[in-house]
Short mmCIF file of C-alpha atoms (C1' of nucleotides) in Angstrom, two decimals:
data_model
loop_
_atom_site.label_atom_id
_atom_site.label_comp_id
_atom_site.label_asym_id
_atom_site.label_seq_id
_atom_site.Cartn_x
_atom_site.Cartn_y
_atom_site.Cartn_z
CA MET A 1 -3.69 34.35 -1.86
CA THR A 2 -1.61 37.48 -1.60
CA THR A 3 -0.93 37.84 2.02
CA PRO A 4 1.68 35.22 3.08
CA GLU A 5 0.47 33.32 6.11
CA GLU A 6 2.49 31.81 8.92
CA ASN A 7 3.31 28.26 8.25
CA LYS A 8 3.17 25.59 10.95
CA LEU A 9 6.15 23.54 9.78
CA ILE A 10 8.23 24.16 12.92
CA TYR A 11 5.24 23.20 15.06
CA TYR A 12 4.88 19.92 13.36
CA VAL A 13 8.52 19.24 13.30
CA LYS A 14 8.68 19.69 17.07
CA LYS A 15 6.04 17.15 17.52
CA TRP A 16 8.72 14.52 16.71
CA VAL A 17 12.18 15.93 17.32
CA ASN A 18 13.86 18.45 19.55
CA ILE A 19 15.35 21.37 17.75
CA THR A 20 17.16 24.52 18.81
CA LYS A 21 16.17 28.14 17.97
CA ASP A 22 19.11 28.03 15.54
CA ASP A 23 17.77 24.83 13.85
CA GLU A 24 14.37 26.58 13.50
CA SER A 25 15.76 29.46 11.57
CA ALA A 26 18.06 27.12 9.59
CA ILE A 27 14.97 25.09 8.63
CA LEU A 28 12.70 28.04 7.81
CA SER A 29 15.21 29.81 5.69
CA ALA A 30 15.76 26.76 3.61
CA PHE A 31 12.17 26.95 2.21
CA GLU A 32 10.68 29.39 -0.25
CA GLN A 33 7.06 30.45 -0.06
CA ALA A 34 4.70 30.28 -2.95
CA SER A 35 1.13 29.63 -4.01
CA ILE A 36 -0.78 28.00 -6.74
CA ARG A 37 -4.26 28.40 -8.23
CA LYS A 38 -6.87 25.69 -8.16
CA LYS A 39 -6.61 23.16 -11.09
CA LYS A 40 -3.00 24.24 -11.80
CA ASP A 41 -0.19 21.65 -11.65
CA LEU A 42 2.90 21.63 -9.46
CA LEU A 43 4.28 18.76 -11.54
CA VAL A 44 3.43 16.95 -14.81
CA PRO A 45 4.73 13.60 -16.13
CA GLY A 46 8.10 13.74 -17.76
CA GLU A 47 9.28 16.59 -15.46
CA ILE A 48 11.65 16.07 -12.57
CA CYS A 49 10.10 16.78 -9.21
CA LYS A 50 12.52 19.49 -8.19
CA TYR A 51 10.87 20.35 -4.88
CA ASN A 52 9.29 18.79 -1.89
CA TYR A 53 6.15 20.72 -0.86
CA PHE A 54 4.73 21.44 2.53
CA ILE A 55 1.07 22.63 2.22
CA VAL A 56 0.42 25.67 4.36
CA LYS A 57 -3.22 25.92 3.31
CA GLY A 58 -5.08 24.26 0.47
CA CYS A 59 -5.46 20.88 -1.08
CA ILE A 60 -3.20 18.83 -3.39
CA ARG A 61 -3.63 15.60 -5.20
CA THR A 62 -1.09 13.25 -6.72
CA TYR A 63 -2.25 11.02 -9.61
CA TYR A 64 -1.24 9.36 -12.77
CA ILE A 65 -3.03 8.45 -15.96
CA ASP A 66 -2.90 4.83 -17.12
CA ASP A 67 -2.58 3.39 -20.67
CA LYS A 68 -6.35 3.47 -21.10
CA GLY A 69 -6.39 7.21 -20.12
CA VAL A 70 -7.94 6.66 -16.69
CA GLU A 71 -6.78 8.73 -13.70
CA HIS A 72 -5.63 6.98 -10.56
CA ILE A 73 -5.11 9.00 -7.41
CA TYR A 74 -2.30 8.17 -5.02
CA HIS A 75 -3.10 10.74 -2.39
CA ILE A 76 -5.03 13.77 -1.55
CA ARG A 77 -3.41 16.06 0.99
CA PHE A 78 -4.61 19.11 2.97
CA ASP A 79 -3.05 21.72 5.17
CA ASN A 80 0.16 20.95 7.04
CA ASN A 81 0.98 17.87 4.95
CA TRP A 82 3.83 17.07 2.52
CA ALA A 83 3.31 16.55 -1.12
CA GLY A 84 5.67 15.66 -3.91
CA ASP A 85 6.84 12.69 -5.96
CA LEU A 86 9.40 11.29 -3.50
CA GLU A 87 10.85 8.87 -6.02
CA SER A 88 11.59 11.45 -8.61
CA PHE A 89 12.66 13.98 -6.07
CA PHE A 90 15.05 11.65 -4.49
CA SER A 91 16.50 10.22 -7.72
CA GLN A 92 16.11 13.42 -9.74
CA LYS A 93 14.69 11.44 -12.51
CA PRO A 94 11.46 12.16 -14.51
CA SER A 95 8.18 11.62 -12.73
CA LYS A 96 5.11 9.82 -14.12
CA TYR A 97 2.70 11.79 -11.87
CA TYR A 98 0.63 14.84 -11.84
CA ILE A 99 0.59 16.95 -8.74
CA GLU A 100 -2.31 19.24 -8.91
CA ALA A 101 -3.99 21.82 -6.64
CA LEU A 102 -7.59 21.05 -5.93
CA GLU A 103 -8.01 24.47 -4.17
CA ASP A 104 -6.07 27.66 -4.30
CA THR A 105 -3.08 26.55 -2.21
CA GLN A 106 -0.30 28.21 -0.26
CA TYR A 107 2.79 26.17 0.22
CA ILE A 108 6.42 26.33 1.05
CA ARG A 109 8.92 24.25 -0.89
CA ILE A 110 12.52 22.99 -0.73
CA SER A 111 14.81 21.80 -3.44
CA LYS A 112 16.76 18.55 -3.24
CA ASP A 113 20.12 20.25 -2.93
CA ARG A 114 18.85 22.58 -0.27
CA LEU A 115 17.26 19.68 1.62
CA ASP A 116 20.40 17.66 1.47
CA GLN A 117 22.31 20.64 2.84
CA LEU A 118 19.73 21.03 5.54
CA TYR A 119 20.03 17.30 6.47
CA ASP A 120 23.73 17.94 7.07
CA GLU A 121 23.20 21.20 8.94
CA VAL A 122 20.39 19.97 11.15
CA PRO A 123 20.57 16.23 11.81
CA ALA A 124 17.27 16.43 13.64
CA PHE A 125 15.64 17.10 10.32
CA ASP A 126 16.95 13.82 8.99
CA ARG A 127 15.36 12.22 12.11
CA TYR A 128 12.16 14.13 11.49
CA PHE A 129 11.87 12.61 8.02
CA ARG A 130 12.90 9.20 9.28
CA ILE A 131 9.96 9.27 11.65
CA LEU A 132 7.58 10.74 8.98
CA PHE A 133 8.44 8.17 6.43
CA GLN A 134 8.18 5.41 8.86
CA LYS A 135 4.63 6.46 9.76
CA ALA A 136 3.86 7.00 6.05
CA TYR A 137 5.06 3.47 5.26
CA VAL A 138 3.01 1.90 8.12
CA ASN A 139 -0.10 3.83 7.03
CA THR A 140 0.32 2.74 3.44
CA LEU A 141 0.62 -0.86 4.49
CA LYS A 142 -2.60 -0.54 6.34
CA ARG A 143 -4.20 1.09 3.30
CA LEU A 144 -2.94 -1.71 1.23
CA ASN A 145 -4.30 -4.35 3.59
CA ALA A 146 -7.73 -2.73 3.64
CA ASN A 147 -7.79 -2.63 -0.14
CA MET A 148 -6.87 -6.28 -0.32
CA TRP A 149 -9.16 -7.74 2.25
CA GLU A 150 -11.90 -5.31 3.24
CA PRO A 151 -14.96 -4.54 1.08
CA ALA A 152 -15.14 -1.10 -0.39
CA ILE A 153 -18.03 -0.08 1.94
CA ASP A 154 -15.82 -0.59 4.98
CA ARG A 155 -13.09 1.61 3.42
CA TYR A 156 -15.72 4.20 2.69
CA LYS A 157 -17.06 4.17 6.33
CA ASP A 158 -13.50 4.39 7.65
CA MET A 159 -12.88 7.49 5.44
CA LEU A 160 -16.15 9.03 6.65
CA LYS A 161 -14.91 8.58 10.18
CA GLU A 162 -11.27 9.44 9.82
CA HIS A 163 -11.49 12.20 7.11
CA PRO A 164 -15.01 13.71 7.20
CA ASP A 165 -13.50 16.99 5.93
CA MET A 166 -12.55 15.18 2.65
CA PHE A 167 -16.25 14.97 1.61
CA GLN A 168 -16.55 18.76 2.07
CA ARG A 169 -13.56 19.62 -0.04
CA VAL A 170 -13.06 16.98 -2.63
CA PRO A 171 -15.30 15.67 -5.45
CA LEU A 172 -16.54 12.14 -4.92
CA THR A 173 -14.93 10.94 -8.22
CA TYR A 174 -11.46 11.66 -6.61
CA ILE A 175 -12.44 10.05 -3.37
CA ALA A 176 -13.52 6.95 -5.27
CA SER A 177 -10.20 6.72 -7.00
CA TYR A 178 -8.39 7.11 -3.77
CA LEU A 179 -10.52 4.36 -2.25
CA GLY A 180 -9.72 2.07 -5.23
CA ILE A 181 -13.15 1.95 -6.74
CA THR A 182 -15.03 3.57 -9.58
CA PRO A 183 -17.33 6.56 -9.13
CA GLU A 184 -20.29 4.49 -9.98
CA SER A 185 -19.50 1.96 -7.21
CA LEU A 186 -18.96 4.79 -4.68
CA SER A 187 -22.30 6.22 -5.69
CA ARG A 188 -24.00 2.92 -5.10
CA ILE A 189 -22.18 2.43 -1.83
CA ARG A 190 -23.33 5.78 -0.56
CA LYS A 191 -26.85 5.07 -1.61
CA LYS A 192 -26.94 1.75 0.29
CA ASN A 193 -25.21 3.42 3.29
CA ASN A 194 -27.98 6.02 3.60
CA GLN A 195 -30.87 3.61 3.73
CA MET B 1 22.43 -22.97 12.49
CA THR B 2 25.26 -23.24 15.10
CA THR B 3 28.12 -21.41 13.39
CA PRO B 4 27.47 -17.72 13.55
CA GLU B 5 27.95 -16.18 10.02
CA GLU B 6 29.17 -12.78 9.10
CA ASN B 7 26.38 -10.33 8.58
CA LYS B 8 26.23 -7.87 5.70
CA LEU B 9 24.54 -5.02 7.59
CA ILE B 10 27.44 -2.69 7.25
CA TYR B 11 27.72 -3.43 3.52
CA TYR B 12 24.05 -2.46 3.06
CA VAL B 13 24.26 0.57 5.32
CA LYS B 14 27.21 1.87 3.30
CA LYS B 15 25.22 1.60 0.08
CA TRP B 16 23.28 4.62 1.24
CA VAL B 17 25.34 6.60 3.80
CA ASN B 18 28.96 7.35 4.66
CA ILE B 19 30.07 5.99 7.96
CA THR B 20 33.52 5.86 9.69
CA LYS B 21 35.20 2.80 11.08
CA ASP B 22 34.15 3.95 14.57
CA ASP B 23 30.51 4.11 13.36
CA GLU B 24 30.87 0.62 11.97
CA SER B 25 31.81 -0.81 15.32
CA ALA B 26 29.30 1.28 17.16
CA ILE B 27 26.59 -0.11 14.89
CA LEU B 28 27.71 -3.69 15.02
CA SER B 29 28.08 -3.77 18.80
CA ALA B 30 24.43 -2.54 19.24
CA PHE B 31 23.12 -5.71 17.80
CA GLU B 32 22.78 -9.17 19.19
CA GLN B 33 23.09 -12.26 17.09
CA ALA B 34 20.50 -15.06 17.27
CA SER B 35 18.65 -17.62 15.29
CA ILE B 36 15.24 -19.34 15.04
CA ARG B 37 13.92 -22.48 13.72
CA LYS B 38 11.55 -22.91 10.88
CA LYS B 39 7.90 -22.34 11.87
CA LYS B 40 8.75 -20.66 15.15
CA ASP B 41 7.54 -17.18 15.94
CA LEU B 42 9.64 -14.07 16.66
CA LEU B 43 6.44 -12.26 17.70
CA VAL B 44 2.77 -13.15 18.39
CA PRO B 45 -0.33 -10.87 18.75
CA GLY B 46 -0.51 -9.15 22.03
CA GLU B 47 3.20 -9.00 22.50
CA ILE B 48 5.18 -5.79 22.18
CA CYS B 49 7.68 -5.98 19.32
CA LYS B 50 10.73 -5.42 21.44
CA TYR B 51 13.31 -5.86 18.60
CA ASN B 52 13.92 -4.76 15.05
CA TYR B 53 15.45 -7.78 13.09
CA PHE B 54 17.89 -7.86 10.33
CA ILE B 55 17.79 -11.18 8.54
CA VAL B 56 21.35 -12.55 8.02
CA LYS B 57 20.15 -15.74 6.30
CA GLY B 58 16.66 -17.22 6.03
CA CYS B 59 13.09 -16.24 5.48
CA ILE B 60 10.53 -14.42 7.68
CA ARG B 61 6.89 -13.66 7.12
CA THR B 62 4.67 -11.05 8.87
CA TYR B 63 0.94 -11.81 8.96
CA TYR B 64 -2.17 -11.33 10.99
CA ILE B 65 -5.36 -13.43 11.41
CA ASP B 66 -8.70 -11.64 10.73
CA ASP B 67 -12.02 -12.09 12.52
CA LYS B 68 -12.88 -14.99 10.31
CA GLY B 69 -9.67 -16.74 11.20
CA VAL B 70 -8.07 -16.17 7.80
CA GLU B 71 -4.32 -15.35 7.59
CA HIS B 72 -3.17 -12.25 5.65
CA ILE B 73 0.44 -11.79 4.82
CA TYR B 74 1.94 -8.26 5.01
CA HIS B 75 5.43 -9.30 3.82
CA ILE B 76 7.86 -12.03 3.13
CA ARG B 77 11.44 -11.13 3.62
CA PHE B 78 14.76 -12.97 2.83
CA ASP B 79 18.43 -12.42 3.61
CA ASN B 80 19.71 -8.96 4.20
CA ASN B 81 16.28 -7.42 4.90
CA TRP B 82 14.64 -6.01 7.92
CA ALA B 83 11.69 -7.57 9.63
CA GLY B 84 9.51 -6.48 12.59
CA ASP B 85 6.38 -4.71 13.52
CA LEU B 86 7.51 -1.11 13.15
CA GLU B 87 4.31 0.28 14.66
CA SER B 88 4.62 -1.80 17.84
CA PHE B 89 8.39 -1.35 17.93
CA PHE B 90 8.21 2.40 17.61
CA SER B 91 5.34 2.87 20.04
CA GLN B 92 6.16 -0.03 22.31
CA LYS B 93 2.52 -1.02 22.29
CA PRO B 94 1.16 -4.52 21.75
CA SER B 95 1.28 -5.89 18.17
CA LYS B 96 -1.53 -7.59 16.20
CA TYR B 97 0.87 -9.46 14.03
CA TYR B 98 2.69 -12.77 13.88
CA ILE B 99 6.28 -12.76 12.79
CA GLU B 100 7.32 -16.24 11.85
CA ALA B 101 10.34 -17.98 10.39
CA LEU B 102 9.58 -19.82 7.16
CA GLU B 103 13.10 -21.38 7.15
CA ASP B 104 15.68 -21.85 9.85
CA THR B 105 16.81 -18.35 10.15
CA GLN B 106 19.91 -16.41 11.42
CA TYR B 107 19.43 -12.86 12.31
CA ILE B 108 20.69 -9.92 14.33
CA ARG B 109 18.37 -7.79 16.41
CA ILE B 110 18.38 -4.41 18.15
CA SER B 111 16.11 -3.21 20.91
CA LYS B 112 14.20 0.08 20.83
CA ASP B 113 16.38 1.70 23.58
CA ARG B 114 19.60 0.52 21.96
CA LEU B 115 18.46 1.83 18.60
CA ASP B 116 17.50 5.17 19.95
CA GLN B 117 20.86 5.36 21.64
CA LEU B 118 22.52 4.47 18.29
CA TYR B 119 20.58 7.09 16.40
CA ASP B 120 22.12 9.66 18.80
CA GLU B 121 25.62 8.12 18.67
CA VAL B 122 25.65 7.70 14.83
CA PRO B 123 23.43 10.24 13.12
CA ALA B 124 24.20 8.55 9.80
CA PHE B 125 22.17 5.64 11.04
CA ASP B 126 19.11 7.95 11.41
CA ARG B 127 19.77 8.90 7.76
CA TYR B 128 20.16 5.27 6.69
CA PHE B 129 16.69 4.49 8.12
CA ARG B 130 15.29 7.73 6.72
CA ILE B 131 16.32 6.56 3.22
CA LEU B 132 15.20 2.95 3.92
CA PHE B 133 11.69 3.95 5.01
CA GLN B 134 11.37 6.43 2.17
CA LYS B 135 11.95 3.57 -0.22
CA ALA B 136 9.76 1.22 1.65
CA TYR B 137 6.97 3.80 1.55
CA VAL B 138 7.31 4.38 -2.21
CA ASN B 139 7.38 0.61 -2.88
CA THR B 140 4.35 0.03 -0.74
CA LEU B 141 2.47 2.78 -2.65
CA LYS B 142 3.32 0.95 -5.87
CA ARG B 143 2.11 -2.28 -4.42
CA LEU B 144 -1.11 -0.65 -3.34
CA ASN B 145 -1.59 0.84 -6.83
CA ALA B 146 -1.00 -2.48 -8.47
CA ASN B 147 -3.55 -4.16 -6.14
CA MET B 148 -6.08 -1.49 -6.85
CA TRP B 149 -5.80 -1.20 -10.56
CA GLU B 150 -3.96 -4.12 -12.10
CA PRO B 151 -5.38 -7.65 -12.50
CA ALA B 152 -3.96 -10.41 -10.28
CA ILE B 153 -2.24 -12.16 -13.26
CA ASP B 154 -0.12 -8.99 -13.86
CA ARG B 155 0.91 -8.88 -10.26
CA TYR B 156 1.75 -12.56 -10.50
CA LYS B 157 3.86 -12.02 -13.54
CA ASP B 158 5.63 -9.12 -11.97
CA MET B 159 6.49 -11.21 -9.01
CA LEU B 160 7.75 -14.09 -11.20
CA LYS B 161 10.04 -11.53 -12.84
CA GLU B 162 11.07 -9.50 -9.78
CA HIS B 163 11.20 -12.30 -7.13
CA PRO B 164 11.66 -15.64 -8.98
CA ASP B 165 13.45 -16.89 -5.84
CA MET B 166 10.18 -16.52 -3.92
CA PHE B 167 8.71 -19.53 -5.74
CA GLN B 168 11.56 -21.74 -4.79
CA ARG B 169 11.41 -20.90 -1.10
CA VAL B 170 7.85 -20.06 -0.16
CA PRO B 171 4.50 -22.02 -0.41
CA LEU B 172 2.12 -20.79 -3.00
CA THR B 173 -0.55 -20.18 -0.41
CA TYR B 174 1.61 -17.48 1.20
CA ILE B 175 2.47 -15.96 -2.11
CA ALA B 176 -1.15 -15.78 -2.94
CA SER B 177 -1.93 -14.03 0.35
CA TYR B 178 0.89 -11.61 -0.37
CA LEU B 179 -0.51 -10.86 -3.84
CA GLY B 180 -3.94 -10.24 -2.29
CA ILE B 181 -5.74 -13.29 -3.72
CA THR B 182 -6.81 -16.75 -2.59
CA PRO B 183 -4.78 -19.84 -3.11
CA GLU B 184 -7.44 -21.11 -5.51
CA SER B 185 -7.17 -18.03 -7.67
CA LEU B 186 -3.40 -18.23 -7.80
CA SER B 187 -3.67 -21.85 -8.81
CA ARG B 188 -5.89 -20.95 -11.74
CA ILE B 189 -3.75 -17.98 -12.69
CA ARG B 190 -0.73 -20.24 -12.90
CA LYS B 191 -2.57 -22.79 -14.94
CA LYS B 192 -3.70 -20.15 -17.39
CA ASN B 193 -0.16 -18.65 -17.48
CA ASN B 194 1.38 -22.05 -18.45
CA GLN B 195 -0.88 -22.70 -21.47
"C1'" DA C 1 -29.71 34.23 -17.75
"C1'" DA C 2 -28.12 31.03 -20.98
"C1'" DC C 3 -24.52 27.85 -22.15
"C1'" DT C 4 -21.22 24.55 -21.33
"C1'" DT C 5 -18.82 21.58 -18.79
"C1'" DC C 6 -18.17 18.62 -15.14
"C1'" DA C 7 -19.93 15.70 -11.23
"C1'" DC C 8 -23.10 12.40 -9.81
"C1'" DT C 9 -26.67 8.86 -10.19
"C1'" DT C 10 -29.05 4.99 -12.06
"C1'" DG C 11 -29.91 0.76 -14.82
"C1'" DA C 12 -28.56 -3.35 -17.51
"C1'" DC C 13 -25.14 -6.37 -17.99
"C1'" DA C 14 -20.25 -8.46 -17.68
"C1'" DT C 15 -16.33 -10.47 -15.21
"C1'" DA C 16 -12.50 -11.17 -12.00
"C1'" DG C 17 -11.99 -13.30 -8.23
"C1'" DG C 18 -14.14 -15.44 -3.94
"C1'" DT C 19 -16.41 -19.50 -1.56
"C1'" DC C 20 -17.08 -24.15 -0.51
"C1'" DA C 21 -16.25 -28.96 -1.11
"C1'" DA C 22 -13.81 -32.78 -3.12
"C1'" DT C 23 -9.52 -34.72 -4.87
"C1'" DT C 24 -4.79 -35.17 -5.88
"C1'" DT C 25 -0.04 -34.19 -4.93
"C1'" DT C 26 3.76 -33.19 -2.04
"C1'" DA C 27 5.97 -32.90 2.26
"C1'" DT C 28 6.75 -34.41 7.06
"C1'" DT C 29 6.76 -37.48 10.76
"C1'" DT C 30 6.89 -42.05 12.76
"C1'" DA D 1 8.15 -47.45 3.86
"C1'" DA D 2 3.81 -46.25 5.80
"C1'" DA D 3 1.02 -42.89 7.86
"C1'" DT D 4 -0.17 -38.38 8.43
"C1'" DA D 5 -0.51 -33.73 7.58
"C1'" DA D 6 -0.05 -29.86 4.65
"C1'" DA D 7 -0.21 -27.80 0.05
"C1'" DA D 8 -2.02 -27.40 -4.31
"C1'" DT D 9 -5.52 -28.27 -7.81
"C1'" DT D 10 -10.15 -28.53 -9.79
"C1'" DG D 11 -15.18 -27.87 -10.33
"C1'" DA D 12 -19.64 -25.70 -9.57
"C1'" DC D 13 -21.40 -21.76 -8.14
"C1'" DC D 14 -21.66 -16.85 -6.08
"C1'" DT D 15 -20.85 -11.88 -5.43
"C1'" DA D 16 -18.61 -7.48 -5.36
"C1'" DT D 17 -17.32 -4.49 -8.32
"C1'" DG D 18 -16.46 -2.95 -13.15
"C1'" DT D 19 -18.19 -1.41 -17.75
"C1'" DC D 20 -20.93 1.09 -20.75
"C1'" DA D 21 -24.53 4.09 -21.74
"C1'" DA D 22 -28.16 7.26 -20.57
"C1'" DG D 23 -30.03 10.88 -17.78
"C1'" DT D 24 -29.97 14.45 -14.18
"C1'" DG D 25 -28.13 17.95 -11.52
"C1'" DA D 26 -24.74 21.33 -10.11
"C1'" DA D 27 -21.06 24.66 -10.99
"C1'" DG D 28 -18.36 27.66 -13.63
"C1'" DT D 29 -18.13 30.72 -17.70
"C1'" DT D 30 -19.59 34.03 -21.17
#
DNA sequence: AACTTCACTTGACATAGGTCAATTTTATTT
DNA sequence: AAATAAAATTGACCTATGTCAAGTGAAGTT
């Protein structure tokens, strides 16, 4: 956790947009490097999400707690993915979510003001996020559809296939919540699936 | 359907980004105006979604048909909203969706090439879509969460409150599908809700 | 190593919502 | 206006998943 590692942000940005060497340094210098310990929170309800986070190495979950005190997980993200409460970040209004490290995590972060500045400085970064959000939107629609019309066992099998790593790094309870079912149901699904 | 009406695209773009008069005409001239009759398709499965559509006046639904022959609706959109299969449009690969007019509809449309050109010409348009997709993404996450953890009756009441117009313009069967339930269930929910 | 906490499993039972089939109501077409 | 098709309702029954409670196992802490 002490030695800062190289981040792959530029590599991933370049997958979608063309940027100059100058853009690269403008982007990198807009971020601060930091880290957080397992089980610690980057954000708690009531706080404004002041930063957008790019995970260099580690694991982050976003969740909220409903009226009955039950946790519901929005996403679980690993290395080289973004985390943050976009709504609170964009509007700079209080969030209702927890953002928590599930592993010791290294990240880089950017504030709203700095990001807005960067968008002006490097229009390609605007485009990068346009593409990213478009993809996130399409993926979420698919996740929604699967939740509406596919049985939980199919969603489970899909996850096994698409994110096998998840089962190595994340407790089943959290995976269940992400899949939209209870831990008990996931346990039964897994039992059935192994027979 | 014959007299072309003014579209409000510029008005809605300006809600989110600053554009010059020149940008305005660049944007408007990139679109073609057209219309489609009720029950006709803008897109059918297997086709590439060649255009992104901005609805000037009317109503459009996006849906697919599953293995069992059942329709599932992704969205229902009215005046001054976008429609299209983003995934197919962006990748220029065949779609699996139907996009159908639920009313006689006037729209403007833009092709992938023309839009890419426009993004280069007017960077603010890139930003406009970045903001739009971000909002769409956040909204879809909320819709997903409601579908996972809230009972259908709450989703129904929410829709009554947020989109009362929907019930005037769209058959209940479609609304049911959008809410992630069967028409029978929606019928029962409505009965219960009226007593 | 013992203690405590958290994660996972299992069983008995409950329930929201689905399925299928029949019927009524409302729209659309001739 | 009559004929037809489409949409909505209702009933009987079914099933996937939730709920609650108990028990086991694994992991982290002192």
